[in-house]
XYZ file of C-alpha atoms in Angstrom:
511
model
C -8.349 215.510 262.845
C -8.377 218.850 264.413
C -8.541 222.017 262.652
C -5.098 222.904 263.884
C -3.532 219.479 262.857
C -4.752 219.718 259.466
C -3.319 223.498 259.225
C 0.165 222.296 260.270
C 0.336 219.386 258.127
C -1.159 221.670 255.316
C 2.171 224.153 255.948
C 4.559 221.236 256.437
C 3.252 219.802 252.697
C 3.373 223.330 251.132
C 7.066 223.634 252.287
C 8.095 220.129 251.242
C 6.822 221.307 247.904
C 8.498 224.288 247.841
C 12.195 222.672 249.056
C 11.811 220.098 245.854
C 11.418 223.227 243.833
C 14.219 224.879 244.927
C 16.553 221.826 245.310
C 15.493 219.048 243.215
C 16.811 215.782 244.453
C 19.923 214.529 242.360
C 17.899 211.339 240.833
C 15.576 213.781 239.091
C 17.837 216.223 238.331
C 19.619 213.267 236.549
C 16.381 211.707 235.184
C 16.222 214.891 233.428
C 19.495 214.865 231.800
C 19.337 211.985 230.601
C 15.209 212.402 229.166
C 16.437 215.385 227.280
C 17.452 215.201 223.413
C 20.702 214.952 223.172
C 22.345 216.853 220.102
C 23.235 215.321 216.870
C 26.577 215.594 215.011
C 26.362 217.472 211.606
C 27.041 213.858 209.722
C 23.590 212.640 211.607
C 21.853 215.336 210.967
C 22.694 214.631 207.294
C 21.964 211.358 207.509
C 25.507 210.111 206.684
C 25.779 212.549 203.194
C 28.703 214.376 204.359
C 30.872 214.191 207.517
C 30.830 216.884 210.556
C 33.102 219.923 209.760
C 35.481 220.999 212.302
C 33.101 223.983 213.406
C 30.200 221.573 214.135
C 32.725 219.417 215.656
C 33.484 222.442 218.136
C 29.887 223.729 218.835
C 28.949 219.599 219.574
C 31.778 219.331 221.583
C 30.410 222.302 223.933
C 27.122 221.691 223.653
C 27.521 217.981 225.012
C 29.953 219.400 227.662
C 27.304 222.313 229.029
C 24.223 220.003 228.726
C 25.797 216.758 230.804
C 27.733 216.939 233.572
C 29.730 213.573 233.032
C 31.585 215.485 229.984
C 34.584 217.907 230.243
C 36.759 218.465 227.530
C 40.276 220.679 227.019
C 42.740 221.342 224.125
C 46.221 219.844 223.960
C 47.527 221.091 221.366
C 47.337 223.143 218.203
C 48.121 221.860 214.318
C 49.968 223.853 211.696
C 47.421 225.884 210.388
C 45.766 226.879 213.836
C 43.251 224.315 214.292
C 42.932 222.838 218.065
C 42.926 219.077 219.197
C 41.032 218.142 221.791
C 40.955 215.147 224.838
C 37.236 214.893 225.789
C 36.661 213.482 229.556
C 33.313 211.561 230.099
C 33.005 209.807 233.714
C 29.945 209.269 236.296
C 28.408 210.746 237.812
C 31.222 213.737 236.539
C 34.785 213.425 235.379
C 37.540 212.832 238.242
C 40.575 215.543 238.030
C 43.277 214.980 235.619
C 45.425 213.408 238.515
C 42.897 211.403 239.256
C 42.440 209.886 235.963
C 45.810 209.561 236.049
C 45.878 207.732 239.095
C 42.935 205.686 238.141
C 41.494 203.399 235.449
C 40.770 205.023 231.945
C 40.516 203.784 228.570
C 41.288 206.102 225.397
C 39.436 206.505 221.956
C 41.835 208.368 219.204
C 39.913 208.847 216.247
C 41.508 209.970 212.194
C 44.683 209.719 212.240
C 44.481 209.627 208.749
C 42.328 213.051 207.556
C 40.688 210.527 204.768
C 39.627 208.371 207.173
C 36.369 209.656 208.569
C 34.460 207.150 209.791
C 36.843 206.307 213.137
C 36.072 210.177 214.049
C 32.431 210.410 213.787
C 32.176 207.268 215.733
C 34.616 208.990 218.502
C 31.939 211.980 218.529
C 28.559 209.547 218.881
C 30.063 207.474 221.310
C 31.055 210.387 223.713
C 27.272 211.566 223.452
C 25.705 208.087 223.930
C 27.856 208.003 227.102
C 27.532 211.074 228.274
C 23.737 210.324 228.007
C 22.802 207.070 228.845
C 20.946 205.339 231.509
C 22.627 201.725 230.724
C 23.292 200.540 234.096
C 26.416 198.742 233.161
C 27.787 201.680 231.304
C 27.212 204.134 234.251
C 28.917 201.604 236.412
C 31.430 201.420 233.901
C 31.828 205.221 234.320
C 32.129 205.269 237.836
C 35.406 202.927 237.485
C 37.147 204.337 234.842
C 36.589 207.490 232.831
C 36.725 207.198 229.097
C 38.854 209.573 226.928
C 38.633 210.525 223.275
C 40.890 212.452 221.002
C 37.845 212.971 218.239
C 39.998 214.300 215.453
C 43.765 213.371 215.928
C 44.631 214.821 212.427
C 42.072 218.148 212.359
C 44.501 219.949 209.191
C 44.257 216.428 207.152
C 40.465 215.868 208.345
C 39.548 219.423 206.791
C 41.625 219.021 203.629
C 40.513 215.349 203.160
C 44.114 214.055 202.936
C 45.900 211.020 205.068
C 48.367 213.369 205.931
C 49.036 216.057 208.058
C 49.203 220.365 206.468
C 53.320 218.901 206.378
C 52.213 216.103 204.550
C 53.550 214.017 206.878
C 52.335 210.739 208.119
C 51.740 210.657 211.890
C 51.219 206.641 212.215
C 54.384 206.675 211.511
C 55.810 209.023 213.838
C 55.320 207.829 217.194
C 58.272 206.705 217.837
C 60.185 210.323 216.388
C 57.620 212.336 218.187
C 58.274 215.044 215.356
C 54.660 216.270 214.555
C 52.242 218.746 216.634
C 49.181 216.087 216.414
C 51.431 213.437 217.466
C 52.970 215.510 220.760
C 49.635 216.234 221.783
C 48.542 212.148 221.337
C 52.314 211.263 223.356
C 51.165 213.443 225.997
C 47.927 212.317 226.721
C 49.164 208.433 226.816
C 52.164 209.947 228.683
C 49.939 211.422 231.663
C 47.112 209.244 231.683
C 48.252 205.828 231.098
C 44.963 204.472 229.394
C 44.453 200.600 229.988
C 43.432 200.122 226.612
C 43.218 202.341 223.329
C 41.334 202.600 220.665
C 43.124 203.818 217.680
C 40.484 204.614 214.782
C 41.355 203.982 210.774
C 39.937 202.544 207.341
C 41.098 201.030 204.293
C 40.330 203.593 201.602
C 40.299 201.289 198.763
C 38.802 198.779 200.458
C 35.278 198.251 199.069
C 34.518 195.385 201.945
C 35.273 191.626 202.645
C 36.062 192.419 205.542
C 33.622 195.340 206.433
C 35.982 195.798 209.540
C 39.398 194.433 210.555
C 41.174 194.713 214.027
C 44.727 193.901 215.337
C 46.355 194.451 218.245
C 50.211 195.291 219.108
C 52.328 192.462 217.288
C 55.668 193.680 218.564
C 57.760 191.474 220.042
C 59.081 193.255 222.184
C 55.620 194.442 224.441
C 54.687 192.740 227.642
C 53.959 188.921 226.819
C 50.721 188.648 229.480
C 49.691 192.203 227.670
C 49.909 191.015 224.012
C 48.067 187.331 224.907
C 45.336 189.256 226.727
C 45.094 191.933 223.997
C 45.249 188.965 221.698
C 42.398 187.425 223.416
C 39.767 190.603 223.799
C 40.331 190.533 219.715
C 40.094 186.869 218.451
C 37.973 185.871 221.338
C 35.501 189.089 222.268
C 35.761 191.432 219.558
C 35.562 189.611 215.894
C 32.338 187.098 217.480
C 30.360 190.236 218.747
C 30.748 192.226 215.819
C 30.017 189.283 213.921
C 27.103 188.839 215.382
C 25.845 192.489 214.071
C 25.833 191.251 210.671
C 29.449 192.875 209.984
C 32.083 190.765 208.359
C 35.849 190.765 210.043
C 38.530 189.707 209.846
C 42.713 190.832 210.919
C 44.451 193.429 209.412
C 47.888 193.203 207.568
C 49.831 190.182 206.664
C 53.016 188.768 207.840
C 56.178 190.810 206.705
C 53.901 193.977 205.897
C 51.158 195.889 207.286
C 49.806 194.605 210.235
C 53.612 193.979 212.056
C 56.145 194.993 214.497
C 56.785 198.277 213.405
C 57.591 200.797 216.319
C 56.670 203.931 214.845
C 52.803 202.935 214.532
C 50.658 203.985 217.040
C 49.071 200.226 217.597
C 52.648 198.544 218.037
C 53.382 202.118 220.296
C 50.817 201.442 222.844
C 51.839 198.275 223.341
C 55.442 199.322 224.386
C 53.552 201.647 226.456
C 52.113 198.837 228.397
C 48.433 199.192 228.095
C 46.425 197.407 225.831
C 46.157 198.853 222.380
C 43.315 198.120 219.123
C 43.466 199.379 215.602
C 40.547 199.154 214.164
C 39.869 199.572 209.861
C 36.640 199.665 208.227
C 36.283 199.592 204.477
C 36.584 202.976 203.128
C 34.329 202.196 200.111
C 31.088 201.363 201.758
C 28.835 203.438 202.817
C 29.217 206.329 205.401
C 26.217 204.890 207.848
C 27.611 201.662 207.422
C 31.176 202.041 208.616
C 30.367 204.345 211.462
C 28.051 201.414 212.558
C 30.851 198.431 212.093
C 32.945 201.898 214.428
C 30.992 202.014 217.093
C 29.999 198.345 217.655
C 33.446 197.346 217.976
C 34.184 200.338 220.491
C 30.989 199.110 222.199
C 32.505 195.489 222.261
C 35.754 196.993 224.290
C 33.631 198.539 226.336
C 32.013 195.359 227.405
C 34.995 193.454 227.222
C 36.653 196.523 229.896
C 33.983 195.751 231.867
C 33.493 191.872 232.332
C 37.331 191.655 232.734
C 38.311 194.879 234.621
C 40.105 193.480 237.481
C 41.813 190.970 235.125
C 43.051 194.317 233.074
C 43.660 196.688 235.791
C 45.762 193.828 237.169
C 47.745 193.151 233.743
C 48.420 196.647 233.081
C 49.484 197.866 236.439
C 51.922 194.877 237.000
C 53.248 195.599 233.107
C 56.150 198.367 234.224
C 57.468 196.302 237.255
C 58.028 193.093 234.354
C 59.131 195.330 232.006
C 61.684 196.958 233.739
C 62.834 193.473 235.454
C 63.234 191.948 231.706
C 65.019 194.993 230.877
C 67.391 194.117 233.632
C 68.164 190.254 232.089
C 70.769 190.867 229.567
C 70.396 186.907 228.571
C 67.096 187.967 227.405
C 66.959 189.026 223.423
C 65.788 192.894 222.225
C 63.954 192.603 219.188
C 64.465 195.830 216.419
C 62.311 194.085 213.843
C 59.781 191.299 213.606
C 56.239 190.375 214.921
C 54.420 188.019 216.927
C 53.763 186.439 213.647
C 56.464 187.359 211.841
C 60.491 185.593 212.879
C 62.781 188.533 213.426
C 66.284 188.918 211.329
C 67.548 192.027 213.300
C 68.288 190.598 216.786
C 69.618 192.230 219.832
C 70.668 188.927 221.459
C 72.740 189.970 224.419
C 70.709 193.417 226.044
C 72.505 196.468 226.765
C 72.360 197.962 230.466
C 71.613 200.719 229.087
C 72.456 203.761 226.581
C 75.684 206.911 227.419
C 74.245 210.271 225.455
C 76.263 213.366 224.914
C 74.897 216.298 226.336
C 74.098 217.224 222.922
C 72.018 214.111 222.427
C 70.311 214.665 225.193
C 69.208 218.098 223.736
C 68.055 216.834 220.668
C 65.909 213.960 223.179
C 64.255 216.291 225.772
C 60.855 215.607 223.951
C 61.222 212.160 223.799
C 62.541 211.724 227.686
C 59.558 213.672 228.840
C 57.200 212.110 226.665
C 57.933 208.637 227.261
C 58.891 209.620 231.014
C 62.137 207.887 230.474
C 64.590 207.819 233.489
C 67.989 208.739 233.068
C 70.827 209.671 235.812
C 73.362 212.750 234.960
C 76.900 211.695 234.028
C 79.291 214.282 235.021
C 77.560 216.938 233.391
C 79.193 215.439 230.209
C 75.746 213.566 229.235
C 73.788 211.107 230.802
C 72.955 207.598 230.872
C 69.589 205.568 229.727
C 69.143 202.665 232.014
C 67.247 199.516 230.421
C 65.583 198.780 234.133
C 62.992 200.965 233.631
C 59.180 200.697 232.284
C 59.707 202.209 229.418
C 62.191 199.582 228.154
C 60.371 198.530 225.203
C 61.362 201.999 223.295
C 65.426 202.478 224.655
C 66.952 200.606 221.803
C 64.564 201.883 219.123
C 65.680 205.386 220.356
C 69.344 205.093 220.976
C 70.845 202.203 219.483
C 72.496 202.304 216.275
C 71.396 199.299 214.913
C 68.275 199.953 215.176
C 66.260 201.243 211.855
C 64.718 204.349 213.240
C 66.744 205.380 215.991
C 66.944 208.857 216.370
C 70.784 209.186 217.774
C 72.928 206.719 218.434
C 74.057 206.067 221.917
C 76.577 204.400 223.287
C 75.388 201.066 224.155
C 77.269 199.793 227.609
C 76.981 196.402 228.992
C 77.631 197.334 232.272
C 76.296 200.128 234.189
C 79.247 200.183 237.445
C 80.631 203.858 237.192
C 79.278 204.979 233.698
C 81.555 207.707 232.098
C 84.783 206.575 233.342
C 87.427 204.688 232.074
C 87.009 201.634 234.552
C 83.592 201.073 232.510
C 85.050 201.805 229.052
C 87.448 198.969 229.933
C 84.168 196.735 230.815
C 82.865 197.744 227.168
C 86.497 196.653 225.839
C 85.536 193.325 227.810
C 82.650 193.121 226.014
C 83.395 193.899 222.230
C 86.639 191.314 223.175
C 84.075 188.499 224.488
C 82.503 189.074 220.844
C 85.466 188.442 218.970
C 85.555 192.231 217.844
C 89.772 192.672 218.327
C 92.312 190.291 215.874
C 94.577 189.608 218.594
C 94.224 189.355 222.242
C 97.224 191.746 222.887
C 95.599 194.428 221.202
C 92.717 193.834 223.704
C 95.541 194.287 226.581
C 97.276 197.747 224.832
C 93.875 199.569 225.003
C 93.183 197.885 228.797
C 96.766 199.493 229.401
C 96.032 203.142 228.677
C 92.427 203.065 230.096
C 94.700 202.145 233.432
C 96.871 205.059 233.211
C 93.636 207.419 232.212
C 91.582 205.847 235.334
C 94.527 206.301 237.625
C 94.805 210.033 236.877
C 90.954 210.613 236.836
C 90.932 208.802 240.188
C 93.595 211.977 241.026
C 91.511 214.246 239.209
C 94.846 215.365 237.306
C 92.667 216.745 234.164
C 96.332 217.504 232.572
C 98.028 214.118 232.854
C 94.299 212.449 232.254
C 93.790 214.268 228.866
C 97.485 213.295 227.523
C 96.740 209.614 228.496
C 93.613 210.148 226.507
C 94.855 211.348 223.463
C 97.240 208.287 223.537
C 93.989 206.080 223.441
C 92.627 207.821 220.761
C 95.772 207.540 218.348
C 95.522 203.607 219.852
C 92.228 203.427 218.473
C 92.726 205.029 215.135
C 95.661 202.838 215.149
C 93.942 199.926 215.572
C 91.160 200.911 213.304
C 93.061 201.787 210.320
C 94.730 198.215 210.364
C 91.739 196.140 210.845
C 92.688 195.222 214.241
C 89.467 195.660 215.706
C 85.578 195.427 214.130
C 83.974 198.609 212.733
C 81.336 198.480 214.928
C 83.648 197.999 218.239
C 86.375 200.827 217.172
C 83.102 203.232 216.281
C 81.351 202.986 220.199
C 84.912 202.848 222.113
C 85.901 205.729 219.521
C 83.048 207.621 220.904
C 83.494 207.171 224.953
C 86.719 208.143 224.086
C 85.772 211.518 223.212
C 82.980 211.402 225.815
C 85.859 211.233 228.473
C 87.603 214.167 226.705
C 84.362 216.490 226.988
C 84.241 215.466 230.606
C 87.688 216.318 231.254
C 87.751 219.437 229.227
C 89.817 222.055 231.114
């Protein structure tokens, strides 16, 4: 080798070395990452004596957030007395945009609910480290497909004052359904937006001093997507109780049939279900020790992550395709609506013949506007008088529980209509007439024709848009009806919902 050879390859060496310095290649830079120590939550580094405190929680949450790129996190909301919740984002080899997630696969972990239950949260905050730092190859690839979400502290007020409920003292498993609390927005808008395939919803049994160390369910209403609730079904009986079994925990299902552990709506497990992804409530023993629970925590949330992973085409698949069913069965009116009852558990409050859908007053639809954003519900504008809730939609599963009087929570009652051909007129009032007469709701059949009568003479002037001669014909039908009420001649139930389009039709044709 020549002197001037060995000089050149000398420079071209010295410059390689000085390139890697300056821009170190993305394998090392992540080797790095993932060789540092990653930091410890206050409970670890008290080995389980007390749990983190909401500051700790904070400075973890930005430490883990500055010292991996896979983690960004962002508050959605804000509790009573000030305190912030927040949705952490972990994904691989960073965290896709919001709309992306959106658009994407994702899977949620929502840890205390209950402020005295703090095992679900701690395990929420070591599982978004371990991911954020590991080099498991099926977990990064895991990453790559989906990104994992986690509401750490769903109840921060209740976490800090060591209570179930919220500063209001108010329960938020059970208001899912009523949307009514801050934590429980924030949660609604974060399944709203993101869709997660599956949830994790974090709890224990305070009293509970073991047998069981941990127990699981999944959504039992009857009314969710049937391929979602026999795959959900599956990931627990089948995955889920063996694996964590096989850690030396003991397990077993929550609830019994009748009481904890059903159909309920308002519950955040039955909730995700009629959101169509796949939902898991998990509940450790509240009496063992700290260490211990967080362990039987985050081996089950392990277990759904394998479980995400072995069958992720088989989930992406169920969830994506849940909507389109639901809105078809939501169309079949031959189909039952259940507003009570569980998958093990025979309902006594049936819907058996499905409304088309739900007529609100404007000033129902006021009182909703959280609830239709939240739930994205569809709904079409009826003459600027109100609007009407089709049953054809995704959201299906929570219509009746919202709007319909019979059910036990509703939070106003609609006007159910069994026939959705020109809502807020008097042609479809008679089709609700049909109806209630097809159920035996009238004494005699010619009180059935009397009220057909003046709906013709109201439809004949709204058809002429003669708001003077339509409002006299309308006041007629509502003497009819308080006619026919006060003498028995028609059901409660019928003269209360044709009482109330009749005053619908006089808002719309107020002068």
């Amino acid at each position: 080798m020549n002197h001037f050879t060995w000089k050149k390859r000398l420079s071209q060496l010295v410059i390689v070395m000085v390139m890697l310095t300056l821009f170190p290649l993305t394998g090392f830079a992540e080797e790095n990452d993932i060789n540092m120590d990653p930091p410890l939550i206050g409970f670890e580094q008290r080995d389980g004596e007390t749990w983190t405190t909401h500051e700790e929680e904070i400075e973890f949450l930005e430490e883990v957030a500055t010292l991996s790129d896979r983690v960004s996190y962002s508050q959605i909301g804000t509790t009573v007395e000030g305190r912030p919740l927040h949705l952490v984002r972990v994904g691989f080899p960073e965290p896709p945009s919001d709309e992306d997630i959106a658009n994407g696969n994702n899977m949620l972990v929502i840890g205390t609910q209950h402020g005295n239950e703090g095992a679900p949260r701690e395990m929420a905050l070591k599982l978004l480290r371990d991911l954020a730092f590991t080099d498991d190859e099926e977990r990064l690839e895991l990453l790559q497909d989906a990104t994992i979400l986690f509401i750490p502290t769903a109840n921060p007020d209740g976490r800090e004052a060591d209570t179930r409920s919220n500063a209001e003292g108010i329960d938020i498993n059970r208001e899912h359904l009523s949307l009514r609390t801050l934590e429980v927005q924030a949660i609604a808008s974060v399944l709203d937006e993101f869709n997660p395939d599956i949830t994790v919803d974090g709890h224990e049994r305070p009293r509970a001093s073991g047998n069981p160390d941990i127990e699981m369910l999944w959504p039992r209403n009857l009314n969710v997507d049937e391929q979602l609730r026999s795959l959900n079904q599956e990931m627990v009986e089948d995955h889920l109780l063996p694996e964590v079994e096989g850690y030396g925990f003991s397990t077993g299902l929550y609830g019994t049939p009748g009481g904890a552990g059903g159909g309920d709506e308002r519950i955040m497990r039955n909730m995700l279900g009629l959101r169509n992804g796949l939902g898991l409530l998990t509940e450790t023993a509240g009496l063992q020790e700290p260490n211990y629970r967080v362990d039987a925590q985050m081996r089950t949330v392990e277990g759904v992550l394998s479980f995400y992973y072995d069958r992720f085409e088989e989930i992406t698949s169920a969830v994506s395709e849940a909507p389109e069913r639901q809105a078809s069965l939501g169309n079949e009116q031959n189909q039952p609506f259940y507003l009570d009852g569980a998958d093990n558990w025979e309902p006594t409050n049936v819907i058996e013949k499905k409304p088309t859908g739900y007529l609100l007053t404007n000033v129902q639809v006021d009182a909703m506007e959280k609830h239709m954003n939240f739930f994205s519900l569809e709904k079409e504008n009826v003459y600027s008088a109100g609007e009407y809730v089709t049953m054809s939609q995704p959201k299906m599963g929570v219509i009746p529980f919202l709007f319909d009087k019979r059910a036990t929570y509703n939070e106003v009652e609609g006007i159910a209509l069994y026939n959705s051909q020109n809502v807020g007129t008097a042609t479809n009032m008679s089709l609700l007439v049909d109806h209630f007469a097809n159920e035996n709701a009238f004494t005699n059949t010619s009180d059935v024709r009397t009220l057909k009568m003046q709906l013709t003479a109201v439809d004949r002037f709204e058809k002429k848009e003669d708001t003077s001669k339509v409002n006299k014909h309308l006041n007629g039908l509502i003497d009819l009806l308080n006619y026919q009420s006060d003498n028995d001649l028609v059901s409660e139930d019928a003269a209360e919902d044709l009482m109330k389009y009749a005053l619908f039709l006089k808002e719309k044709w107020l002068d």
